[in-house]
CSV table of C-alpha atoms in Angstrom, one decimal:
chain,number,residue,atom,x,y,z
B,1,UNK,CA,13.5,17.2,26.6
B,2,UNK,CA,11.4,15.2,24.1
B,3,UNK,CA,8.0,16.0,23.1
B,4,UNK,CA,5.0,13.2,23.6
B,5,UNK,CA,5.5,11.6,19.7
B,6,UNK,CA,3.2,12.9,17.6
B,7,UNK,CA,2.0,9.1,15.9
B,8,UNK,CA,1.5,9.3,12.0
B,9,UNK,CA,0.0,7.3,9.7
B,10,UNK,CA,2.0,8.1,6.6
B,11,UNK,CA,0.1,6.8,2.7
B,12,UNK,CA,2.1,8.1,-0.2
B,13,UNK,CA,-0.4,10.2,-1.4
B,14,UNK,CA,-3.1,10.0,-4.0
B,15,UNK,CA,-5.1,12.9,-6.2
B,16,UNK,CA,-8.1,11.5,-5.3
B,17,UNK,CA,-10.0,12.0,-2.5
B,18,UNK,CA,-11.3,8.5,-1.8
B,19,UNK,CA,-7.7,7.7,-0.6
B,20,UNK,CA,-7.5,10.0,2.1
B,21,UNK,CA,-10.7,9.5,3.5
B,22,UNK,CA,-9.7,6.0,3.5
B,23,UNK,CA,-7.0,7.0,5.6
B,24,UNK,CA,-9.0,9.1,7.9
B,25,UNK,CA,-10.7,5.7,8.3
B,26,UNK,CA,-8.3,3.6,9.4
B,27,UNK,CA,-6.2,6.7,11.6
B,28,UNK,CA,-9.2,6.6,13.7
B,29,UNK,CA,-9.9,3.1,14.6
B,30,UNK,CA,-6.0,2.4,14.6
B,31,UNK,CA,-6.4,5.2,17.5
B,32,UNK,CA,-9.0,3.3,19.2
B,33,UNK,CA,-6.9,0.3,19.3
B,34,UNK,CA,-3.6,1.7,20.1
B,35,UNK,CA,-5.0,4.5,22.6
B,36,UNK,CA,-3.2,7.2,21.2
B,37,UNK,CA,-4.3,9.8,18.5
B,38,UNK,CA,-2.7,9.0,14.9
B,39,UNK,CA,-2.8,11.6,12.4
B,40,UNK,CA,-3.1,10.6,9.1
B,41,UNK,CA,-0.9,12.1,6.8
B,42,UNK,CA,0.4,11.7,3.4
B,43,UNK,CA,3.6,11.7,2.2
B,44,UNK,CA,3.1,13.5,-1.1
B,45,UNK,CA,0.3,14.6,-3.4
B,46,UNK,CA,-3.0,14.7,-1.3
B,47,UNK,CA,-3.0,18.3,-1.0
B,48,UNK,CA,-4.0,18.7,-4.5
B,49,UNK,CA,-7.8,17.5,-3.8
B,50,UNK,CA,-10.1,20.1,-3.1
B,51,UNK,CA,-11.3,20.6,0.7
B,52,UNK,CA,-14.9,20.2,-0.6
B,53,UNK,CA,-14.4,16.4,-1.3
B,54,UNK,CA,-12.8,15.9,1.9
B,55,UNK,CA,-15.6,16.7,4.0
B,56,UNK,CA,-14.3,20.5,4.0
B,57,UNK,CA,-11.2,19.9,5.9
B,58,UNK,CA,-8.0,20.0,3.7
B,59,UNK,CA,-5.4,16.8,3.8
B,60,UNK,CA,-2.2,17.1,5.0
B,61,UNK,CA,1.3,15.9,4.1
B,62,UNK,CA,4.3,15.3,6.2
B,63,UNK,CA,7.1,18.0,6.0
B,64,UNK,CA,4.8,21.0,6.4
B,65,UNK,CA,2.9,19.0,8.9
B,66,UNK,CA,6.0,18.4,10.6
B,67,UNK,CA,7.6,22.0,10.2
B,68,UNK,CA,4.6,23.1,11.3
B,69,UNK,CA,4.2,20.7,14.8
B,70,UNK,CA,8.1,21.9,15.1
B,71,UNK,CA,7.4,25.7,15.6
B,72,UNK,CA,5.1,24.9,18.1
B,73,UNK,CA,7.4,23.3,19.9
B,74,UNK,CA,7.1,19.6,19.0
B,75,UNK,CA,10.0,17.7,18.7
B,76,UNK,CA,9.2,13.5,18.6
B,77,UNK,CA,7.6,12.0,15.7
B,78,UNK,CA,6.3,8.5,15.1
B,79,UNK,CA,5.7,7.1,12.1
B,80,UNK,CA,3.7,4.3,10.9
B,81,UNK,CA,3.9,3.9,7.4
B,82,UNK,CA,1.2,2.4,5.0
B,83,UNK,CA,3.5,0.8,2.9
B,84,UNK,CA,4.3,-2.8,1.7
B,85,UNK,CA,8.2,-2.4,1.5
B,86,UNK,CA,10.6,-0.4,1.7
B,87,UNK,CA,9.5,1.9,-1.5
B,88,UNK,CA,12.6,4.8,-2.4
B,89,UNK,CA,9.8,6.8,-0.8
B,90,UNK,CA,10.5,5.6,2.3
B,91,UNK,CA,14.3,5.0,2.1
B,92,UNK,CA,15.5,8.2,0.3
B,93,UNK,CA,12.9,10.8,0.0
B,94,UNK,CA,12.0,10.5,3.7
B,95,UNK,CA,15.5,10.5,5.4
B,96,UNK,CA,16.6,13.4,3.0
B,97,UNK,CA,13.2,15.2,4.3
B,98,UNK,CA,14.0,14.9,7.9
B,99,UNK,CA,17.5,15.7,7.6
B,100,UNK,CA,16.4,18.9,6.0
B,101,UNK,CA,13.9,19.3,9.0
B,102,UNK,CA,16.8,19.0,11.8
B,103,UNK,CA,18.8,21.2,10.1
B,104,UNK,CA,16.4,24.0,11.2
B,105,UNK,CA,15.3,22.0,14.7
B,106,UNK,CA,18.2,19.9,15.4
B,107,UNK,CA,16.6,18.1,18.3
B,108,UNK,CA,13.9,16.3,16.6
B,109,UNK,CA,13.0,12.9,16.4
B,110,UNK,CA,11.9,10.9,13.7
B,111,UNK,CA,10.7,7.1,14.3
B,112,UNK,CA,10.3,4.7,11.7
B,113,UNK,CA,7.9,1.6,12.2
B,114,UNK,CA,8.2,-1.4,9.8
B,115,UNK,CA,6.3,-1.7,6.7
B,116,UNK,CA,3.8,-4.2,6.6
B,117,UNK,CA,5.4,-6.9,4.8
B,118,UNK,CA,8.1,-8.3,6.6
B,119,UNK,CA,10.4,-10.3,4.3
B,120,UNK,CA,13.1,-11.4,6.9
B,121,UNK,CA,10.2,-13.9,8.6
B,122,UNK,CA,9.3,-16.2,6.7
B,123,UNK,CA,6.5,-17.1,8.9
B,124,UNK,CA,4.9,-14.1,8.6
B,125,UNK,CA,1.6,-14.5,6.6
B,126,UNK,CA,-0.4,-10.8,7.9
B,127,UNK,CA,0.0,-9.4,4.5
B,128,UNK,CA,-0.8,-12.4,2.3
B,129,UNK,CA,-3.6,-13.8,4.6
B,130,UNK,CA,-5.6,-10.7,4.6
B,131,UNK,CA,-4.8,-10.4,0.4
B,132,UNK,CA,-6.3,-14.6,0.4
B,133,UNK,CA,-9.6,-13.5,2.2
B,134,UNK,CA,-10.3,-10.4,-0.4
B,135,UNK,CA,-9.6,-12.8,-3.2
B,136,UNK,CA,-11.6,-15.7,-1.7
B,137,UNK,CA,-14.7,-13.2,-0.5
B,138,UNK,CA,-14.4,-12.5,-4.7
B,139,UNK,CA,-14.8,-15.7,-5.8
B,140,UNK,CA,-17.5,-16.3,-3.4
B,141,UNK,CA,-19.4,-13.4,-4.6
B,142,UNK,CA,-19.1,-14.0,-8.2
B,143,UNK,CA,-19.2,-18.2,-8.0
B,144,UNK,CA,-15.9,-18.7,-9.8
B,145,UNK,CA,-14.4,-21.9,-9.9
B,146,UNK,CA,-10.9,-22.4,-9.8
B,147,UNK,CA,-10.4,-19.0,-11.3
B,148,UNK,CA,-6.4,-17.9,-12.4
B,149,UNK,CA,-5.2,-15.4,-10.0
B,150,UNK,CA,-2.5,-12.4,-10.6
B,151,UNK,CA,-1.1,-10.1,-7.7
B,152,UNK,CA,-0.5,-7.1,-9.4
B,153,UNK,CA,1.6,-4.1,-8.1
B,154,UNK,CA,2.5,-0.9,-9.3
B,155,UNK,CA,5.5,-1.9,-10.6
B,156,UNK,CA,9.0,-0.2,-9.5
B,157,UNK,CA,12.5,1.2,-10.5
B,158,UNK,CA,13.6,-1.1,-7.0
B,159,UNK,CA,14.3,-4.6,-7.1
B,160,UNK,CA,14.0,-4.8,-3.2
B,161,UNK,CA,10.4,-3.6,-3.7
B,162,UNK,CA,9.6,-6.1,-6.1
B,163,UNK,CA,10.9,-8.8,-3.8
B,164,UNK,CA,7.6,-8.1,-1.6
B,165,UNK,CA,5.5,-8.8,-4.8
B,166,UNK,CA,7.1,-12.1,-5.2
B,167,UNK,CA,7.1,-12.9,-2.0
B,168,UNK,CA,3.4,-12.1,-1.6
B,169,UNK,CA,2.5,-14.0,-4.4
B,170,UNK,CA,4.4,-17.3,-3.6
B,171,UNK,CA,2.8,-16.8,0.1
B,172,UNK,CA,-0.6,-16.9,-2.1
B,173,UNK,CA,0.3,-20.0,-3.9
B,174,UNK,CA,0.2,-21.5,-0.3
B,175,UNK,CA,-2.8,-19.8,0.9
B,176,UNK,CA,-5.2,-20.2,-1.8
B,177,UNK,CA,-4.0,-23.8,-3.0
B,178,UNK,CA,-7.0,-26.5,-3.5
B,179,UNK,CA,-9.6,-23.0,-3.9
B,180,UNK,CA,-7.4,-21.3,-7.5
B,181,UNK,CA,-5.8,-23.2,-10.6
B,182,UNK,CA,-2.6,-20.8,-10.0
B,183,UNK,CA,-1.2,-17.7,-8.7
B,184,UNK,CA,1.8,-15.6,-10.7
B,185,UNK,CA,2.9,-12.3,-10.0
B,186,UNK,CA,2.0,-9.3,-12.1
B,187,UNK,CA,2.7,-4.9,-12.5
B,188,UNK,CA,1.0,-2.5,-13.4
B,189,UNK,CA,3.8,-0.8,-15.4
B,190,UNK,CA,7.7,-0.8,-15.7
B,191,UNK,CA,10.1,1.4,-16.6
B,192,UNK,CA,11.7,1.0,-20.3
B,193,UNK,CA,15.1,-0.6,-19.9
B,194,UNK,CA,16.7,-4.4,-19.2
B,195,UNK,CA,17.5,-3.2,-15.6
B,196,UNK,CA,13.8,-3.3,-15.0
B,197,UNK,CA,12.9,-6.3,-16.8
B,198,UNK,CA,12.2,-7.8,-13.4
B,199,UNK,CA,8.8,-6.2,-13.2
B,200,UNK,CA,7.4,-8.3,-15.6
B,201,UNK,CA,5.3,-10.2,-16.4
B,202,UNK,CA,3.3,-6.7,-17.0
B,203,UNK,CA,-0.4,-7.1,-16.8
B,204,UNK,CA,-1.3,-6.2,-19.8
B,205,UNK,CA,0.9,-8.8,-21.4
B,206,UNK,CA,-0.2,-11.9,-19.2
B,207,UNK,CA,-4.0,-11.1,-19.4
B,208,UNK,CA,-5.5,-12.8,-22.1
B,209,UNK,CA,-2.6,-14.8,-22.9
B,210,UNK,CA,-1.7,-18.9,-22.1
B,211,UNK,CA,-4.0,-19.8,-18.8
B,212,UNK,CA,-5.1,-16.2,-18.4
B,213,UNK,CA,-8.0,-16.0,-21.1
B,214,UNK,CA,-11.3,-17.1,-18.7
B,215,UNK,CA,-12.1,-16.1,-15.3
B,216,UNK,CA,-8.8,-14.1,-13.8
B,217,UNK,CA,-8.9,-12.7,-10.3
B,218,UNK,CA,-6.8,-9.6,-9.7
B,219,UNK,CA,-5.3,-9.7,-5.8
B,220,UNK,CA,-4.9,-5.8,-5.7
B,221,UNK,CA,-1.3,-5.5,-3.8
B,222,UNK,CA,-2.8,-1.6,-3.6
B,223,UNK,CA,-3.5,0.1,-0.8
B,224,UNK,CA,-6.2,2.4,-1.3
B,225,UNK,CA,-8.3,3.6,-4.0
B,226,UNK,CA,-6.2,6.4,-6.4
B,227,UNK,CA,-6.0,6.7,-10.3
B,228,UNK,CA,-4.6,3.0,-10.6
B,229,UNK,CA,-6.8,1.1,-8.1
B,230,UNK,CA,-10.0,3.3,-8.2
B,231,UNK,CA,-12.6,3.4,-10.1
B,232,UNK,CA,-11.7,3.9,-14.0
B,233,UNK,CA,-8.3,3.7,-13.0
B,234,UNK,CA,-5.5,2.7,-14.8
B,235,UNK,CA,-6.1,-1.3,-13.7
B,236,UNK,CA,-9.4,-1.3,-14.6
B,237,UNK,CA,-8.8,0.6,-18.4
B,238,UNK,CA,-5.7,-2.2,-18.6
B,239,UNK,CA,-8.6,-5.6,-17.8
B,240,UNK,CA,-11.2,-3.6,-20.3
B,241,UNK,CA,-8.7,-3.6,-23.1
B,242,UNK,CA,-7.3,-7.4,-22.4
B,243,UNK,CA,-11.0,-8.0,-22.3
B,244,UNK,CA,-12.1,-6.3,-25.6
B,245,UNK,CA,-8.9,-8.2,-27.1
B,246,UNK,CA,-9.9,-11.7,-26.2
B,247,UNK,CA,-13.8,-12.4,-25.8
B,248,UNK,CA,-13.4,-15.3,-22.9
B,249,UNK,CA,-11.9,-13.2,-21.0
B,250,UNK,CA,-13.4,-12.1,-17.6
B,251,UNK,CA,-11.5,-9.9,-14.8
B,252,UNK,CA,-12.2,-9.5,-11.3
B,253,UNK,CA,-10.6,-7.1,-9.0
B,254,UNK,CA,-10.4,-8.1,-5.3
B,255,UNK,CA,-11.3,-5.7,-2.6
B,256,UNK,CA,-8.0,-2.9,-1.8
B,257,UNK,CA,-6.3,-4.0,0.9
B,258,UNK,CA,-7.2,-1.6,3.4
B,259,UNK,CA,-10.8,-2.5,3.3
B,260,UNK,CA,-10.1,-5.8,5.4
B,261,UNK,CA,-10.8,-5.2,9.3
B,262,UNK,CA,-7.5,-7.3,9.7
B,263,UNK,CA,-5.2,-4.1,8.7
B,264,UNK,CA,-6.7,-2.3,11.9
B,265,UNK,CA,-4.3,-5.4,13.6
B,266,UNK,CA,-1.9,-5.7,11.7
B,267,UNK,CA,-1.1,-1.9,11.8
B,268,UNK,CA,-1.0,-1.6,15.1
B,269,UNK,CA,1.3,-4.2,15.5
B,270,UNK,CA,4.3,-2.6,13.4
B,271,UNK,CA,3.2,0.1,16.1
B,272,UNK,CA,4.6,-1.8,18.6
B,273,UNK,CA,6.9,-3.4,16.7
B,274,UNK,CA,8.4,-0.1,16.1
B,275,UNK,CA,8.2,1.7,19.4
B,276,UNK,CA,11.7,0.2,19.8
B,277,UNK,CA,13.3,1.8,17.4
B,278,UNK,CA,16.0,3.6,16.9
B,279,UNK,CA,15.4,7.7,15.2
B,280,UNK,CA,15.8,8.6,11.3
B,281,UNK,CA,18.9,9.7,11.4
């Protein structure tokens, strides 16, 4: 007999606590809206940050959470994960994970809700619309005019993954037409190799160079503040150098998408989307 599922909201993890109490955030009013308690927990990493900067109560990520909920006799599991695509995270660390979990507890569950980009519909603007109102609330703020945009990513070892940044962006060309002079798709960092030429261009090498030398809006395709979206990150060390390198040059970074109201919705719509699904296997 199955368990009442345990709902998760599953990050990937970050050494800084800002990211998990941005997670705590949003499990809390996604349980208001959906009805149901979601715990949020990271896949990886968060337990490294000390309990003192998380309000004294130590984060939590997902196998011992979910070895732990299995002694006590839990056995259904629903995940909603705080993704953009379909990261190896999700499609062979996870599986791999749970496997491992059922070999000790062969009756449990595992469901999987979508990611919040959904590149099959093409009509599906969730992602890209909320990513338009941080950039436009940007160039509101600062009075820019016709300002080039990048949407920068990580970067990734998966071409599937970079199809979402691409997508996004080309979504953003759409979006933000009439209000930026263009819109091109950037990463943070690739790895070395031709295979992974797709990740370009990097961000480094387009700011500062052709059209990119005045007023350049970052869309952050990030969802939470760690050590490449925060503060002194890793984005903000890469637009301080480009800027130091070419003295027209002026960076803005929009808002991180989970600081729009909108992900509340769209979350809890892959909720539903998802409650159909069928188990990890």
């Amino acid at each position: 007999m199955k368990s009442k599922p345990c709902v998760i909201l599953m990050d990937n993890g970050s050494h800084r606590a800002e990211s998990t109490m941005n997670l705590r955030r949003i499990a809390q009013s996604l349980s208001q809206k959906i009805n149901t308690e979601v715990r949020p927990i990271s896949l990886l990493h968060s337990t490294k940050v000390e309990p003192s900067k998380l309000e004294g109560k130590k984060a939590e990520i997902l196998e011992p959470f979910i070895r732990s909920r299995c002694e006590e006799g839990k056995n259904s599991f629903f995940i909603i994960p705080f993704f953009f695509g379909q990261s190896a995270a999700l499609s062979d660390y996870l599986p791999k994970r749970i496997k491992d979990i059922r070999s000790k507890w062969p009756t449990t569950e595992v469901k999987l809700a979508p990611t919040l980009v959904n590149l099959e519909d093409k009509n599906d603007y969730c992602v890209s619309n909320i990513i338009s109102d941080l950039v436009l609330e940007k160039i509101d703020e600062k009075k820019l005019k016709n300002p080039h945009v990048t949407l920068v990513d990580h970067g990734t070892p998966l071409k599937e993954v970079n199809k979402v940044r691409n997508h996004i962006s080309q979504q953003l060309n759409e979006t933000l037409n009439g209000r930026v002079a263009k819109v091109i798709a950037s990463s943070m960092e690739r790895r070395e190799g031709k295979e992974y030429e797709f990740n370009e261009p990097l961000l480094e090498n387009l700011l500062g160079h052709n059209d990119f030398v005045r007023n350049v809006v970052l869309a952050m395709l990030f969802i939470s503040p760690g050590r490449h979206a925060g503060d002194g990150g890793d984005i903000d060390q890469i637009c301080q150098s480009a800027e130091s390198e070419c003295d027209t040059l002026r960076t803005f970074k929009s808002n991180l998408f989970a600081m729009h109201p909108k992900v509340i919705d769209l979350l809890a719509s892959r909720y539903n989307e998802g409650l159909a699904s069928s188990p990890i296997a």
